[in-house]
Amino acid sequence: MQHPGGNTLREAVALASRAPSLFNVQPWRWRAGAGVLELRMDRSRVLPETDPTGRELVISNGAALHHAVLALRALGWQVRVERIPDPAEPDLLATIEVVAAAEPGGTDVALAGAACERHADRRQYRPEPVPGELLGDLVRAGRESGADVLVVEGEQRHALAQAFIKAAVMHGASERYRAELAAWTGLTVEAAEGMPESSSPVHGQRYGDVVVRDYGRVPVAHEEVGSPATAGSLLLVSTRADDVRAHLAAGEATSVVLCRAELAGLASCPLSEAFEVVETRDHVRRTVLHGQQYPQLAIRVGWPPRTERPPRTPRREVREMLRELADR
Ligand SMILES: Cc1cc2nc3c(=O)[nH]c(=O)nc-3n(C[C@H](O)[C@H](O)[C@H](O)COP(=O)(O)O)c2cc1C
């Protein structure tokens, strides 16, 4: 079979690098061989206070996996993905094997474009509701990745929003969390990782019922601005199991939802604080998910405000995250 050239694999990794990751740590390593990409988690980039078990590190890798597959499809290749292919090597999360050349599908091309443009929008959204049909499309698309996606409303939304407030207060009171956050925030764009000030313009605010993560001084009290509608709709990504395979699926589902939202003209932002504190995560599992599923990540989606969109967050160079298989 004809293999894609090295440039194609590099382009796929370049798009994968645009995937979202906790604090923009970009915790992935890629290796490229003849028609194959291997994805490994980079444990050196785990955030020990915020994500001690590496759950979100794997979710971030799941998003990168979906981005890479999308890029290859959009470039005209059919792929076969094996997740966690080698139990003897647990850091190897996936292999993507190119199996044939194919006519790129219009949707994949459009979604790859959206993946390139997408970035987290932490502002208040316009209060017009997102139509149920559009939310339904996001939910259906996300569920195809093996995780569940739910629109959280009414009492369930109240419980979820309360869990976020409680977790934010607990984070605010933790010196170690604040120190870890400080190390990754307020960086210059040249740092190529972490959270530049331009990406996190809001401090100490709650949009109606929803508190957004503060990438600044992490206050224990939040000023309420706007109505719940300006926080947008809340989607919850959850899984039946709580292992690496489930976390990878949650990341893929998150990526699908974010890219589809971007394509539909929606602003979006992942939210994870409530799931980083054992107590609030358990509470969401019991009250919102009836003890049946493990919450992995929430996503705000809504109509972007008409003011200028904040700039894209920087990324590390592809050559830093990609090695040839022969270099092993
Ligand atoms: C597992 C995970 C958790 C995240 N948690 C939050 C969060 O709680 N609040 C937030 O504003 N952004 C959150 N994000 C978004 C990241 O901060 C963002 O993806 C990263 O800074 C890269 O920027 P970009 O997605 O805008 O390109 C999260 C992303 C992932 C993958």
Short mmCIF file of C-alpha atoms and ligand atoms in Angstrom, two decimals:
data_model
loop_
_atom_site.label_atom_id
_atom_site.label_comp_id
_atom_site.label_asym_id
_atom_site.label_seq_id
_atom_site.Cartn_x
_atom_site.Cartn_y
_atom_site.Cartn_z
CA MET A 1 0.00 0.00 0.00
CA GLN A 2 1.11 3.52 -0.68
CA HIS A 3 2.05 5.24 2.61
CA PRO A 4 1.51 8.87 3.40
CA GLY A 5 4.78 10.83 3.47
CA GLY A 6 6.43 12.17 6.60
CA ASN A 7 4.95 15.58 5.89
CA THR A 8 1.42 14.21 6.12
CA LEU A 9 2.13 12.62 9.50
CA ARG A 10 3.76 15.84 10.68
CA GLU A 11 0.68 17.79 9.55
CA ALA A 12 -1.53 15.39 11.52
CA VAL A 13 0.60 15.93 14.63
CA ALA A 14 0.49 19.68 14.05
CA LEU A 15 -3.30 19.63 14.09
CA ALA A 16 -3.28 17.25 17.08
CA SER A 17 -1.18 19.80 18.95
CA ARG A 18 -4.15 22.20 18.76
CA ALA A 19 -6.10 19.82 21.00
CA PRO A 20 -7.20 21.19 24.37
CA SER A 21 -5.27 20.13 27.46
CA LEU A 22 -5.50 20.91 31.15
CA PHE A 23 -3.58 24.21 31.75
CA ASN A 24 -2.34 23.84 28.16
CA VAL A 25 0.43 21.49 29.32
CA GLN A 26 0.21 19.46 26.06
CA PRO A 27 1.03 16.13 27.74
CA TRP A 28 1.61 14.01 24.63
CA ARG A 29 4.45 12.47 22.66
CA TRP A 30 4.16 11.17 19.11
CA ARG A 31 6.25 8.75 17.09
CA ALA A 32 5.93 8.39 13.35
CA GLY A 33 6.85 5.33 11.25
CA ALA A 34 5.86 4.06 7.81
CA GLY A 35 2.14 4.85 7.76
CA VAL A 36 1.87 4.72 11.55
CA LEU A 37 1.56 7.26 14.34
CA GLU A 38 2.00 6.22 17.97
CA LEU A 39 0.59 8.35 20.78
CA ARG A 40 2.08 8.19 24.27
CA MET A 41 1.17 10.16 27.35
CA ASP A 42 3.96 12.38 28.65
CA ARG A 43 3.87 11.70 32.40
CA SER A 44 6.50 14.35 33.02
CA ARG A 45 3.72 16.86 32.31
CA VAL A 46 1.25 15.65 34.92
CA LEU A 47 -0.06 18.30 37.34
CA PRO A 48 0.34 16.61 40.75
CA GLU A 49 -1.98 18.93 42.69
CA THR A 50 -4.73 19.46 40.13
CA ASP A 51 -4.67 16.03 38.46
CA PRO A 52 -2.81 13.63 40.79
CA THR A 53 -4.02 10.44 39.08
CA GLY A 54 -3.35 11.69 35.55
CA ARG A 55 -7.02 11.30 34.61
CA GLU A 56 -7.14 14.66 32.84
CA LEU A 57 -3.76 14.01 31.29
CA VAL A 58 -5.32 11.02 29.50
CA ILE A 59 -8.45 13.02 28.60
CA SER A 60 -6.17 15.59 26.95
CA ASN A 61 -4.49 12.77 25.01
CA GLY A 62 -7.90 11.50 23.89
CA ALA A 63 -8.60 14.92 22.42
CA ALA A 64 -5.22 14.86 20.64
CA LEU A 65 -6.01 11.38 19.28
CA HIS A 66 -9.30 12.57 17.80
CA HIS A 67 -7.59 15.64 16.29
CA ALA A 68 -4.90 13.46 14.62
CA VAL A 69 -7.46 11.05 13.16
CA LEU A 70 -9.50 13.96 11.88
CA ALA A 71 -6.44 15.49 10.22
CA LEU A 72 -5.51 12.23 8.44
CA ARG A 73 -9.06 11.72 7.20
CA ALA A 74 -9.22 15.30 5.98
CA LEU A 75 -5.91 14.75 4.17
CA GLY A 76 -7.41 11.78 2.32
CA TRP A 77 -6.42 8.71 4.35
CA GLN A 78 -8.45 5.97 5.96
CA VAL A 79 -7.08 4.93 9.32
CA ARG A 80 -7.35 2.11 11.84
CA VAL A 81 -7.01 3.10 15.48
CA GLU A 82 -5.97 0.73 18.23
CA ARG A 83 -6.42 2.06 21.73
CA ILE A 84 -4.07 0.88 24.50
CA PRO A 85 -2.59 -1.70 22.12
CA ASP A 86 0.10 -3.11 24.41
CA PRO A 87 -0.65 -3.91 28.07
CA ALA A 88 3.10 -4.18 28.64
CA GLU A 89 3.46 -0.53 27.68
CA PRO A 90 0.70 1.40 29.47
CA ASP A 91 1.93 4.83 28.36
CA LEU A 92 1.27 3.88 24.72
CA LEU A 93 -2.31 5.10 24.45
CA ALA A 94 -2.99 4.52 20.76
CA THR A 95 -1.61 3.62 17.39
CA ILE A 96 -3.08 5.14 14.26
CA GLU A 97 -2.36 3.03 11.21
CA VAL A 98 -3.02 4.43 7.76
CA VAL A 99 -4.75 1.65 5.82
CA ALA A 100 -5.70 3.21 2.47
CA ALA A 101 -5.95 6.41 0.50
CA ALA A 102 -9.50 7.75 0.36
CA GLU A 103 -11.42 10.70 -0.97
CA PRO A 104 -11.58 13.18 1.95
CA GLY A 105 -15.13 13.67 3.21
CA GLY A 106 -16.49 17.21 3.25
CA THR A 107 -17.45 16.98 6.91
CA ASP A 108 -13.97 15.82 7.96
CA VAL A 109 -12.37 18.68 6.05
CA ALA A 110 -14.73 21.18 7.67
CA LEU A 111 -14.17 19.67 11.14
CA ALA A 112 -10.40 19.74 10.70
CA GLY A 113 -10.69 23.43 9.81
CA ALA A 114 -12.81 23.95 12.93
CA ALA A 115 -10.24 22.10 15.07
CA CYS A 116 -7.61 24.50 13.80
CA GLU A 117 -9.65 27.59 14.67
CA ARG A 118 -11.22 26.41 17.92
CA HIS A 119 -10.02 27.68 21.25
CA ALA A 120 -11.56 27.97 24.67
CA ASP A 121 -13.76 31.03 25.06
CA ARG A 122 -14.03 31.97 28.76
CA ARG A 123 -16.19 35.06 28.30
CA GLN A 124 -19.90 35.42 29.06
CA TYR A 125 -21.85 34.17 26.06
CA ARG A 126 -24.84 35.87 24.44
CA PRO A 127 -28.01 34.93 26.37
CA GLU A 128 -29.91 33.51 23.36
CA PRO A 129 -30.38 29.78 24.00
CA VAL A 130 -28.66 27.18 21.90
CA PRO A 131 -31.47 25.33 20.06
CA GLY A 132 -32.23 21.88 21.46
CA GLU A 133 -31.70 20.36 18.03
CA LEU A 134 -28.15 21.68 17.86
CA LEU A 135 -27.39 20.46 21.40
CA GLY A 136 -28.83 17.09 20.36
CA ASP A 137 -26.40 16.96 17.40
CA LEU A 138 -23.45 17.63 19.72
CA VAL A 139 -24.61 14.97 22.17
CA ARG A 140 -25.11 12.35 19.44
CA ALA A 141 -21.74 13.06 17.82
CA GLY A 142 -19.93 12.96 21.18
CA ARG A 143 -21.53 9.66 22.17
CA GLU A 144 -20.07 7.92 19.11
CA SER A 145 -16.69 7.98 20.87
CA GLY A 146 -17.71 5.58 23.62
CA ALA A 147 -18.40 8.15 26.35
CA ASP A 148 -21.77 9.52 27.35
CA VAL A 149 -22.66 13.17 26.78
CA LEU A 150 -25.60 14.78 28.52
CA VAL A 151 -27.22 18.22 28.42
CA VAL A 152 -27.50 19.18 32.08
CA GLU A 153 -30.57 21.25 32.97
CA GLY A 154 -32.88 22.16 35.83
CA GLU A 155 -32.06 20.56 39.18
CA GLN A 156 -29.18 18.59 37.71
CA ARG A 157 -27.62 21.82 36.47
CA HIS A 158 -28.09 23.37 39.88
CA ALA A 159 -26.29 20.44 41.52
CA LEU A 160 -23.47 20.57 38.97
CA ALA A 161 -23.07 24.34 39.28
CA GLN A 162 -22.98 24.09 43.08
CA ALA A 163 -20.26 21.44 42.84
CA PHE A 164 -18.16 23.82 40.71
CA ILE A 165 -18.59 26.63 43.24
CA LYS A 166 -17.58 24.36 46.11
CA ALA A 167 -14.55 23.00 44.25
CA ALA A 168 -13.43 26.53 43.33
CA VAL A 169 -13.63 27.55 46.99
CA MET A 170 -11.61 24.49 48.04
CA HIS A 171 -9.02 25.19 45.35
CA GLY A 172 -8.88 28.81 46.49
CA ALA A 173 -8.03 27.66 50.00
CA SER A 174 -5.26 25.32 48.83
CA GLU A 175 -1.85 26.93 48.76
CA ARG A 176 -0.42 24.00 46.80
CA TYR A 177 -3.10 24.26 44.11
CA ARG A 178 -2.55 28.00 43.84
CA ALA A 179 1.20 27.49 43.48
CA GLU A 180 0.72 24.92 40.71
CA LEU A 181 -1.74 27.15 38.88
CA ALA A 182 0.57 30.15 39.22
CA ALA A 183 3.39 28.18 37.60
CA TRP A 184 1.28 27.64 34.48
CA THR A 185 -0.54 30.97 34.20
CA GLY A 186 0.25 34.51 33.15
CA LEU A 187 2.97 33.15 30.85
CA THR A 188 4.01 35.00 27.74
CA VAL A 189 2.91 33.64 24.37
CA GLU A 190 6.60 32.83 23.67
CA ALA A 191 6.43 30.21 26.45
CA ALA A 192 4.50 28.03 23.93
CA GLU A 193 2.68 26.29 26.81
CA GLY A 194 0.54 27.21 29.79
CA MET A 195 -2.05 29.94 30.04
CA PRO A 196 -1.23 33.41 28.75
CA GLU A 197 -3.15 36.28 30.38
CA SER A 198 -4.92 36.99 27.05
CA SER A 199 -6.65 33.57 27.22
CA SER A 200 -8.03 34.03 30.72
CA PRO A 201 -9.28 37.58 31.02
CA VAL A 202 -11.83 36.94 33.77
CA HIS A 203 -11.05 36.93 37.48
CA GLY A 204 -13.28 36.22 40.47
CA GLN A 205 -16.49 35.99 38.46
CA ARG A 206 -19.45 33.71 38.31
CA TYR A 207 -21.70 33.82 35.23
CA GLY A 208 -25.09 33.46 36.87
CA ASP A 209 -24.90 30.00 38.41
CA VAL A 210 -21.61 28.87 36.86
CA VAL A 211 -18.21 29.71 38.23
CA VAL A 212 -15.47 29.76 35.61
CA ARG A 213 -11.99 28.66 36.60
CA ASP A 214 -9.88 31.55 37.72
CA TYR A 215 -6.41 31.48 36.17
CA GLY A 216 -5.31 34.36 38.34
CA ARG A 217 -5.51 35.06 42.02
CA VAL A 218 -8.06 32.25 42.73
CA PRO A 219 -10.46 34.01 45.10
CA VAL A 220 -12.59 32.15 47.60
CA ALA A 221 -15.62 34.33 46.80
CA HIS A 222 -16.97 35.11 43.33
CA GLU A 223 -18.89 38.13 42.12
CA GLU A 224 -22.03 37.14 40.25
CA VAL A 225 -22.28 38.83 36.84
CA GLY A 226 -24.88 38.14 34.14
CA SER A 227 -27.59 35.51 34.19
CA PRO A 228 -27.21 31.72 33.97
CA ALA A 229 -27.98 32.09 30.25
CA THR A 230 -24.66 33.91 29.80
CA ALA A 231 -22.81 30.85 31.08
CA GLY A 232 -24.34 28.95 28.15
CA SER A 233 -25.63 25.40 28.06
CA LEU A 234 -23.77 22.81 30.07
CA LEU A 235 -22.82 19.46 28.63
CA LEU A 236 -21.44 16.72 30.83
CA VAL A 237 -19.09 14.03 29.49
CA SER A 238 -19.18 10.87 31.59
CA THR A 239 -18.18 7.22 31.34
CA ARG A 240 -19.31 3.87 32.77
CA ALA A 241 -15.82 2.92 33.91
CA ASP A 242 -13.14 5.13 35.38
CA ASP A 243 -9.99 3.67 33.84
CA VAL A 244 -7.51 4.83 31.21
CA ARG A 245 -9.62 3.51 28.32
CA ALA A 246 -12.63 5.45 29.65
CA HIS A 247 -10.59 8.62 30.10
CA LEU A 248 -9.28 8.33 26.55
CA ALA A 249 -12.85 7.95 25.24
CA ALA A 250 -13.92 10.98 27.29
CA GLY A 251 -11.17 13.01 25.64
CA GLU A 252 -12.20 11.88 22.17
CA ALA A 253 -15.84 12.73 22.90
CA THR A 254 -14.83 16.14 24.25
CA SER A 255 -12.86 16.85 21.10
CA VAL A 256 -15.79 15.82 18.88
CA VAL A 257 -18.15 18.10 20.80
CA LEU A 258 -15.74 21.07 20.76
CA CYS A 259 -14.99 20.78 17.03
CA ARG A 260 -18.68 20.35 16.13
CA ALA A 261 -19.59 23.32 18.32
CA GLU A 262 -16.96 25.46 16.57
CA LEU A 263 -18.30 24.40 13.17
CA ALA A 264 -21.80 25.43 14.26
CA GLY A 265 -20.52 28.90 15.23
CA LEU A 266 -20.72 28.25 18.98
CA ALA A 267 -18.22 29.34 21.60
CA SER A 268 -17.15 26.62 24.02
CA CYS A 269 -15.01 25.98 27.07
CA PRO A 270 -14.20 22.81 29.03
CA LEU A 271 -14.69 23.01 32.82
CA SER A 272 -13.16 20.48 35.18
CA GLU A 273 -12.67 21.88 38.69
CA ALA A 274 -15.64 20.00 40.18
CA PHE A 275 -14.06 16.71 39.13
CA GLU A 276 -10.65 17.49 40.58
CA VAL A 277 -11.90 17.44 44.17
CA VAL A 278 -12.88 13.94 45.32
CA GLU A 279 -15.85 15.15 47.35
CA THR A 280 -17.47 17.25 44.60
CA ARG A 281 -16.81 14.63 41.94
CA ASP A 282 -18.56 12.02 44.09
CA HIS A 283 -21.44 14.41 44.65
CA VAL A 284 -21.92 14.94 40.90
CA ARG A 285 -21.67 11.19 40.30
CA ARG A 286 -24.43 10.55 42.84
CA THR A 287 -26.78 13.48 42.21
CA VAL A 288 -26.44 14.18 38.49
CA LEU A 289 -25.50 10.73 37.21
CA HIS A 290 -27.46 8.62 39.74
CA GLY A 291 -24.29 6.74 40.66
CA GLN A 292 -24.31 5.09 37.20
CA GLN A 293 -21.51 7.00 35.46
CA TYR A 294 -18.28 8.77 36.36
CA PRO A 295 -18.20 12.48 35.50
CA GLN A 296 -15.13 13.37 33.44
CA LEU A 297 -15.54 16.89 32.07
CA ALA A 298 -18.19 19.59 31.62
CA ILE A 299 -18.36 21.83 28.56
CA ARG A 300 -19.98 25.26 28.33
CA VAL A 301 -21.39 26.02 24.88
CA GLY A 302 -23.16 29.18 23.77
CA TRP A 303 -23.26 32.00 21.26
CA PRO A 304 -20.06 34.05 21.31
CA PRO A 305 -20.32 37.70 22.34
CA ARG A 306 -19.87 40.22 19.53
CA THR A 307 -16.67 41.64 21.01
CA GLU A 308 -13.34 40.48 19.63
CA ARG A 309 -12.49 36.87 20.32
CA PRO A 310 -9.41 36.36 22.53
CA PRO A 311 -6.39 35.05 20.60
CA ARG A 312 -5.51 31.37 20.22
CA THR A 313 -3.39 29.83 22.95
CA PRO A 314 0.21 29.00 21.91
CA ARG A 315 1.54 25.49 21.35
CA ARG A 316 4.96 23.82 21.48
CA GLU A 317 6.76 23.12 18.22
CA VAL A 318 5.83 19.86 16.47
CA ARG A 319 9.49 18.80 16.40
CA GLU A 320 9.51 18.82 20.21
CA MET A 321 6.65 16.32 20.46
CA LEU A 322 7.34 14.10 17.42
CA ARG A 323 10.08 11.49 16.95
CA GLU A 324 10.63 9.04 14.12
CA LEU A 325 10.09 5.41 15.14
CA ALA A 326 13.62 4.65 13.95
CA ASP A 327 14.96 7.01 16.69
CA ARG A 328 13.71 4.74 19.46
C1 LIG B 1 -9.05 17.86 30.73
C2 LIG B 1 -9.23 19.35 30.50
C3 LIG B 1 -9.67 20.16 31.54
C4 LIG B 1 -9.84 21.53 31.33
N1 LIG B 1 -10.36 22.31 32.34
C5 LIG B 1 -10.61 23.61 32.11
C6 LIG B 1 -11.24 24.41 33.12
O1 LIG B 1 -11.60 23.93 34.19
N2 LIG B 1 -11.46 25.71 32.84
C7 LIG B 1 -11.10 26.29 31.64
O2 LIG B 1 -11.31 27.47 31.46
N3 LIG B 1 -10.49 25.55 30.69
C8 LIG B 1 -10.26 24.23 30.88
N4 LIG B 1 -9.69 23.47 29.90
C9 LIG B 1 -9.27 24.11 28.65
C10 LIG B 1 -7.76 24.30 28.60
O3 LIG B 1 -7.35 25.29 29.52
C11 LIG B 1 -7.35 24.67 27.18
O4 LIG B 1 -7.69 23.62 26.33
C12 LIG B 1 -5.87 24.94 27.04
O5 LIG B 1 -5.52 26.08 27.76
C13 LIG B 1 -5.49 25.14 25.58
O6 LIG B 1 -6.18 26.23 25.04
P1 LIG B 1 -7.25 26.14 23.88
O7 LIG B 1 -8.12 24.95 24.11
O8 LIG B 1 -7.97 27.44 23.98
O9 LIG B 1 -6.51 26.02 22.58
C14 LIG B 1 -9.52 22.11 30.08
C15 LIG B 1 -9.09 21.28 29.03
C16 LIG B 1 -8.95 19.91 29.23
C17 LIG B 1 -8.52 19.02 28.09
#
